[in-house]
Amino acid sequence: MNLRKKLIAKPGKRIKLSKIDAAFHGNYADDEQAKDALARNVARLAELQQKLYAEKKHALLIVLQGIDAAGKDGTCWHVMAAMNPLGTYVKSFKQPTEEEQRHDFLWRVHPFAPGLGQMAVFNRSHYEEVLVPRVHDLVPKSVWSSRYDLINSFEEGLTQAGVTLLKFFLYITPEEQLERFRQRLDDPARQWKISEADYTERAHWDAYIDAYEDMLEKCSTPHAPWYVIPSNHKWFRNLAVSTIIEATLDDMKLTLPEPTVNLDEIRRKYHQAKKTGVGKAGSPADR
Amino acid sequence: MNLRKKLIAKPGKRIKLSKIDAAFHGNYADDEQAKDALARNVARLAELQQKLYAEKKHALLIVLQGIDAAGKDGTCWHVMAAMNPLGTYVKSFKQPTEEEQRHDFLWRVHPFAPGLGQMAVFNRSHYEEVLVPRVHDLVPKSVWSSRYDLINSFEEGLTQAGVTLLKFFLYITPEEQLERFRQRLDDPARQWKISEADYTERAHWDAYIDAYEDMLEKCSTPHAPWYVIPSNHKWFRNLAVSTIIEATLDDMKLTLPEPTVNLDEIRRKYHQAKKTGVGKAGSPADR
């Protein structure tokens, strides 16, 4: 099954999220069956990221959005775990600070756009600004509705500079969310993630779904597509995301750059150094 | 004479720079005659900037472009001299560094966009990227020509966040440039400004003029207009720029914010403090 084709939000097409099966898990019955595929993906990603870093002809920006407990943090962890921190980073976007609010909504995001050779994950992103302020009526409609075009232009600018964008919307059902909240209550390692807003935001579920559907329709573009990831099963979410990243990096035909030096020359120096050792006098020709 | 109306580059209209009189000097015969008007402008700007800073409802971004020796540095100095450095800054953009070149061309510019309450001057700007790389064929036409739309969208985003943009193209004749280069040669205080490129870039004069004309036509928008400032006379350049900035700030109807405290209450505390002094016990009611 080609997960990239299956899960892409086709540019300009409306997706009814209620018609998406959040528990979809492709060809694999369970995480045990998917284990080898997952491990293979992670290993391949590590290898491809090294090439991306060395070659410096491409950049990759992964955007993660999803309702609370959809698995954004877990996806970051899973995807980035295998990578070399040199050349990769995760940037989380929280509620805008006072200073950030005095600037245009892309101001705080732009500095974290990856440069050639870099791979970045945005854990939440500029898309927050067409979600929260809309659902909570924090700015007039004229303001948030103009942001779709501004986002598309911003992302087009990145693309033209060599950035490939992959945007993942992690989709879970309200029932799955509630179950995850329950697990947090019982897990001392994750109790810190519980916030007052968890339950009050659930009251706005339908409004968020509307906002996500608009975001997917207006901002899934050929140069920066959205993917809707069925995320009730964490292992399938990880499999789908890593598969799509891998396929995207594969398309870049990344290659390690040619050495900039004459290897035979360097080999000669190596043997000479070995023969004479540090601090010993070299042959007269080397002095 | 309404200099704003006279000097604006009308959105979408082609300007032939060769038809512009770079030595134009409006209603004043010389700098002696203009002296009072200039001093008045500078004082008004200082006052208005304080209101902008206190009110935090608007931001102002002044963009300066112009060929070498057109007077960008001098204009910065003149315009900003009267302002409070708190809330104002000049950002100069030089040749992009290696790291900047690995990002989209707006990446290095965006972080310096002013926030509400701030006033910024860009000494050169994102417009460099539709000038130098075009004239010197550093990137394909498809790349630089797509930047006009990206710039317009970027600036529209700033505008929507409360930034007013004023873009000044300082226009001098090639003869005036040569004369200024000569003066630099003879002035120890300005010899440091002389660069190898001064004379080699002159060979590309016509190509630069073409590029400037395109920039003015494509990027003078109702929300972020370009002004062509006749700059052979430095004093007229300063007069024109400060007049346009002042008129633009006037339009904002800036007002100092209301105090957030009850002044009568604070006055009472002041008198009490004066009566009792520091360290003395206040009245029982104050304890």
Short mmCIF file of C-alpha atoms in Angstrom, two decimals, chain B residues 3-282:
data_model
loop_
_atom_site.label_atom_id
_atom_site.label_comp_id
_atom_site.label_asym_id
_atom_site.label_seq_id
_atom_site.Cartn_x
_atom_site.Cartn_y
_atom_site.Cartn_z
CA LEU B 3 5.52 65.97 -1.20
CA ARG B 4 3.80 62.70 -0.37
CA LYS B 5 1.53 63.01 -3.39
CA LYS B 6 4.28 64.40 -5.57
CA LEU B 7 6.89 61.71 -4.87
CA ILE B 8 4.86 58.51 -4.47
CA ALA B 9 5.36 55.75 -7.03
CA LYS B 10 1.79 55.04 -8.05
CA PRO B 11 1.01 51.32 -7.59
CA GLY B 12 1.27 49.38 -10.83
CA LYS B 13 2.59 52.33 -12.84
CA ARG B 14 5.93 52.29 -14.65
CA ILE B 15 8.29 55.10 -13.74
CA LYS B 16 11.05 56.12 -16.13
CA LEU B 17 13.77 57.24 -13.76
CA SER B 18 15.53 59.13 -16.56
CA LYS B 19 12.51 61.46 -16.55
CA ILE B 20 12.90 62.21 -12.84
CA ASP B 21 14.86 65.33 -11.94
CA ALA B 22 17.30 64.12 -9.29
CA ALA B 23 18.16 67.73 -8.46
CA PHE B 24 14.54 68.69 -7.76
CA HIS B 25 14.24 70.76 -4.60
CA GLY B 26 10.61 71.76 -4.24
CA ASN B 27 9.67 75.17 -2.91
CA TYR B 28 12.98 75.91 -1.23
CA ALA B 29 15.90 77.52 -3.01
CA ASP B 30 18.62 76.05 -0.80
CA ASP B 31 19.34 74.40 2.54
CA GLU B 32 19.50 77.79 4.28
CA GLN B 33 15.87 78.43 3.33
CA ALA B 34 14.80 74.90 4.29
CA LYS B 35 16.58 74.95 7.66
CA ASP B 36 13.58 75.88 9.79
CA ALA B 37 11.27 73.40 8.10
CA LEU B 38 13.83 70.64 8.64
CA ALA B 39 14.28 71.48 12.32
CA ARG B 40 10.54 71.54 12.82
CA ASN B 41 10.18 68.12 11.16
CA VAL B 42 12.84 66.58 13.34
CA ALA B 43 11.21 67.90 16.51
CA ARG B 44 7.80 66.64 15.41
CA LEU B 45 9.20 63.21 14.59
CA ALA B 46 10.66 62.88 18.07
CA GLU B 47 7.30 63.72 19.59
CA LEU B 48 5.35 61.36 17.36
CA GLN B 49 7.76 58.50 17.92
CA GLN B 50 7.27 58.81 21.67
CA LYS B 51 3.53 58.42 21.18
CA LEU B 52 3.99 55.46 18.85
CA TYR B 53 6.17 53.83 21.48
CA ALA B 54 3.80 54.49 24.35
CA GLU B 55 0.60 53.55 22.53
CA LYS B 56 1.86 50.27 21.01
CA LYS B 57 -0.92 50.14 18.41
CA HIS B 58 1.25 50.82 15.36
CA ALA B 59 4.70 50.03 14.04
CA LEU B 60 6.65 51.83 11.33
CA LEU B 61 9.11 50.24 8.93
CA ILE B 62 11.19 52.56 6.77
CA VAL B 63 13.04 50.90 3.90
CA LEU B 64 15.94 52.72 2.25
CA GLN B 65 17.31 51.70 -1.11
CA GLY B 66 19.54 53.53 -3.53
CA ILE B 67 22.70 53.16 -5.51
CA ASP B 68 26.09 53.62 -3.77
CA ALA B 69 26.54 57.12 -2.35
CA ALA B 70 22.84 57.93 -2.80
CA GLY B 71 22.74 58.86 0.88
CA LYS B 72 21.23 55.91 2.73
CA ASP B 73 23.57 56.26 5.73
CA GLY B 74 23.05 60.00 5.88
CA THR B 75 19.27 59.58 5.79
CA CYS B 76 19.37 57.04 8.65
CA TRP B 77 21.41 59.46 10.67
CA HIS B 78 19.17 62.40 9.96
CA VAL B 79 15.86 60.63 10.53
CA MET B 80 16.84 58.70 13.63
CA ALA B 81 18.95 61.42 15.27
CA ALA B 82 16.00 62.98 17.03
CA MET B 83 14.39 59.73 18.14
CA ASN B 84 14.60 57.90 21.41
CA PRO B 85 16.75 54.81 20.85
CA LEU B 86 14.23 53.03 23.06
CA GLY B 87 11.81 51.72 20.48
CA THR B 88 13.83 52.60 17.39
CA TYR B 89 16.61 50.85 15.52
CA VAL B 90 18.48 50.76 12.25
CA LYS B 91 19.24 47.42 10.64
CA SER B 92 21.75 47.33 7.79
CA PHE B 93 21.76 44.45 5.36
CA LYS B 94 25.08 43.60 3.75
CA GLN B 95 26.02 40.86 1.34
CA PRO B 96 24.31 37.64 2.60
CA THR B 97 26.50 35.34 4.68
CA GLU B 98 26.92 31.67 3.83
CA GLU B 99 24.33 30.73 6.45
CA GLU B 100 21.86 33.30 5.15
CA GLN B 101 22.31 31.98 1.64
CA ARG B 102 21.19 28.54 2.80
CA HIS B 103 17.77 30.01 3.67
CA ASP B 104 14.99 31.75 1.78
CA PHE B 105 15.81 35.40 1.09
CA LEU B 106 13.30 36.76 3.63
CA TRP B 107 14.70 34.65 6.47
CA ARG B 108 17.35 37.12 7.53
CA VAL B 109 14.99 40.07 7.23
CA HIS B 110 11.85 38.89 9.03
CA PRO B 111 13.26 38.80 12.58
CA PHE B 112 13.99 42.54 12.30
CA ALA B 113 10.43 43.51 11.39
CA PRO B 114 9.29 46.03 14.02
CA GLY B 115 6.61 45.12 16.54
CA LEU B 116 3.81 47.41 17.73
CA GLY B 117 5.38 50.46 19.33
CA GLN B 118 8.62 50.11 17.37
CA MET B 119 10.06 52.07 14.50
CA ALA B 120 12.74 50.49 12.33
CA VAL B 121 14.86 51.63 9.43
CA PHE B 122 16.21 49.05 7.00
CA ASN B 123 19.41 50.37 5.43
CA ARG B 124 19.17 48.22 2.32
CA SER B 125 16.67 45.40 2.70
CA HIS B 126 14.99 42.36 1.13
CA TYR B 127 14.92 44.45 -2.07
CA GLU B 128 18.63 43.78 -2.52
CA GLU B 129 17.56 40.29 -3.67
CA VAL B 130 15.80 41.67 -6.75
CA LEU B 131 18.73 43.95 -7.53
CA VAL B 132 22.25 42.54 -7.12
CA PRO B 133 21.55 38.87 -8.05
CA ARG B 134 19.59 40.10 -11.07
CA VAL B 135 22.19 42.56 -12.33
CA HIS B 136 25.03 40.09 -11.77
CA ASP B 137 23.11 37.06 -13.00
CA LEU B 138 23.71 35.20 -9.72
CA VAL B 139 20.41 33.32 -9.84
CA PRO B 140 18.12 32.36 -12.73
CA LYS B 141 15.46 34.86 -13.80
CA SER B 142 12.75 32.46 -12.58
CA VAL B 143 14.13 32.86 -9.07
CA TRP B 144 14.48 36.62 -8.82
CA SER B 145 11.30 37.33 -10.75
CA SER B 146 9.21 35.26 -8.33
CA ARG B 147 10.47 37.39 -5.46
CA TYR B 148 8.28 40.40 -6.22
CA ASP B 149 5.12 38.46 -5.30
CA LEU B 150 6.79 36.94 -2.25
CA ILE B 151 7.84 40.41 -1.09
CA ASN B 152 4.35 41.82 -1.60
CA SER B 153 2.82 39.00 0.42
CA PHE B 154 5.45 39.36 3.15
CA GLU B 155 4.77 43.09 3.41
CA GLU B 156 1.01 42.52 3.39
CA GLY B 157 1.44 40.22 6.37
CA LEU B 158 3.35 42.93 8.20
CA THR B 159 0.67 45.48 7.36
CA GLN B 160 -2.07 43.24 8.71
CA ALA B 161 -0.18 43.06 11.98
CA GLY B 162 -0.16 46.86 12.32
CA VAL B 163 3.07 47.79 10.53
CA THR B 164 3.03 50.78 8.21
CA LEU B 165 5.70 50.57 5.55
CA LEU B 166 7.41 53.53 3.94
CA LYS B 167 9.88 52.70 1.21
CA PHE B 168 12.25 55.38 -0.05
CA PHE B 169 14.27 55.01 -3.21
CA LEU B 170 17.02 57.65 -3.07
CA TYR B 171 17.71 58.71 -6.62
CA ILE B 172 20.90 60.45 -7.73
CA THR B 173 22.48 60.94 -11.15
CA PRO B 174 25.70 59.17 -12.18
CA GLU B 175 27.44 62.55 -12.24
CA GLU B 176 26.42 63.26 -8.66
CA GLN B 177 27.65 59.81 -7.61
CA LEU B 178 31.04 60.43 -9.19
CA GLU B 179 31.29 63.80 -7.45
CA ARG B 180 30.51 62.17 -4.10
CA PHE B 181 33.15 59.50 -4.71
CA ARG B 182 35.63 62.31 -5.37
CA GLN B 183 34.71 64.05 -2.12
CA ARG B 184 35.27 60.79 -0.22
CA LEU B 185 38.75 60.50 -1.70
CA ASP B 186 39.61 63.89 -0.23
CA ASP B 187 37.88 63.46 3.14
CA PRO B 188 39.81 61.40 5.73
CA ALA B 189 36.59 61.03 7.75
CA ARG B 190 34.90 59.22 4.89
CA GLN B 191 37.74 57.42 3.15
CA TRP B 192 36.78 54.21 4.93
CA LYS B 193 33.59 54.09 2.87
CA ILE B 194 35.49 53.72 -0.40
CA SER B 195 35.29 50.20 -1.84
CA GLU B 196 36.74 48.46 -4.89
CA ALA B 197 33.19 47.91 -6.12
CA ASP B 198 32.39 51.64 -6.30
CA TYR B 199 33.71 51.98 -9.81
CA THR B 200 33.07 48.48 -11.16
CA GLU B 201 29.38 48.73 -10.17
CA ARG B 202 29.07 51.99 -12.14
CA ALA B 203 29.52 49.93 -15.29
CA HIS B 204 26.16 48.32 -14.50
CA TRP B 205 24.31 51.62 -14.02
CA ASP B 206 21.68 50.99 -16.71
CA ALA B 207 21.03 47.44 -15.52
CA TYR B 208 20.49 48.74 -11.99
CA ILE B 209 18.10 51.42 -13.26
CA ASP B 210 16.07 48.71 -15.04
CA ALA B 211 15.99 46.65 -11.86
CA TYR B 212 14.92 49.66 -9.76
CA GLU B 213 12.17 50.51 -12.22
CA ASP B 214 10.81 46.97 -12.01
CA MET B 215 10.99 47.04 -8.22
CA LEU B 216 9.06 50.32 -8.11
CA GLU B 217 6.41 49.11 -10.52
CA LYS B 218 5.84 45.69 -9.02
CA CYS B 219 6.22 46.44 -5.31
CA SER B 220 4.70 49.88 -4.81
CA THR B 221 1.39 48.75 -3.31
CA PRO B 222 -1.39 50.69 -1.60
CA HIS B 223 -0.36 49.16 1.75
CA ALA B 224 3.39 49.64 1.22
CA PRO B 225 4.15 52.40 -1.29
CA TRP B 226 7.52 53.35 -2.73
CA TYR B 227 8.58 56.98 -2.87
CA VAL B 228 11.22 58.20 -5.32
CA ILE B 229 13.28 60.81 -3.51
CA PRO B 230 15.30 63.21 -5.66
CA SER B 231 18.55 63.05 -3.74
CA ASN B 232 21.17 65.10 -5.53
CA HIS B 233 20.57 67.71 -2.81
CA LYS B 234 21.09 66.10 0.57
CA TRP B 235 19.07 68.74 2.36
CA PHE B 236 16.08 68.21 0.08
CA ARG B 237 16.35 64.45 0.50
CA ASN B 238 16.20 64.86 4.28
CA LEU B 239 13.34 67.32 4.04
CA ALA B 240 11.31 65.06 1.76
CA VAL B 241 11.89 61.90 3.78
CA SER B 242 11.12 63.55 7.13
CA THR B 243 8.05 65.28 5.73
CA ILE B 244 6.63 62.00 4.42
CA ILE B 245 7.36 60.15 7.65
CA GLU B 246 5.74 62.91 9.67
CA ALA B 247 2.61 62.96 7.49
CA THR B 248 2.36 59.17 7.77
CA LEU B 249 2.67 59.21 11.55
CA ASP B 250 0.13 62.05 11.71
CA ASP B 251 -2.36 59.87 9.87
CA MET B 252 -2.12 57.28 12.64
CA LYS B 253 -3.76 59.72 15.08
CA LEU B 254 -1.36 58.56 17.76
CA THR B 255 -2.34 59.36 21.33
CA LEU B 256 -0.61 58.75 24.63
CA PRO B 257 -2.41 55.98 26.48
CA GLU B 258 -4.54 56.80 29.51
CA PRO B 259 -2.77 56.15 32.80
CA THR B 260 -3.67 52.70 34.12
CA VAL B 261 -3.86 53.95 37.70
CA ASN B 262 -6.08 56.39 39.58
CA LEU B 263 -4.07 59.62 39.52
CA ASP B 264 -5.88 61.18 42.53
CA GLU B 265 -5.05 58.10 44.53
CA ILE B 266 -1.40 58.30 43.50
CA ARG B 267 -1.27 62.03 44.24
CA ARG B 268 -2.53 61.29 47.76
CA LYS B 269 0.23 58.70 48.20
CA TYR B 270 2.81 61.17 46.90
CA HIS B 271 1.83 63.81 49.47
CA GLN B 272 1.79 61.23 52.23
CA ALA B 273 5.26 59.99 51.24
CA LYS B 274 6.55 63.55 51.20
CA LYS B 275 5.10 64.20 54.67
CA THR B 276 6.39 61.05 56.34
CA GLY B 277 9.60 60.52 54.40
CA VAL B 278 11.28 57.17 53.72
CA GLY B 279 11.68 54.94 56.77
CA LYS B 280 9.38 57.02 58.97
CA ALA B 281 6.19 55.26 60.12
CA GLY B 282 3.13 56.23 58.09
#
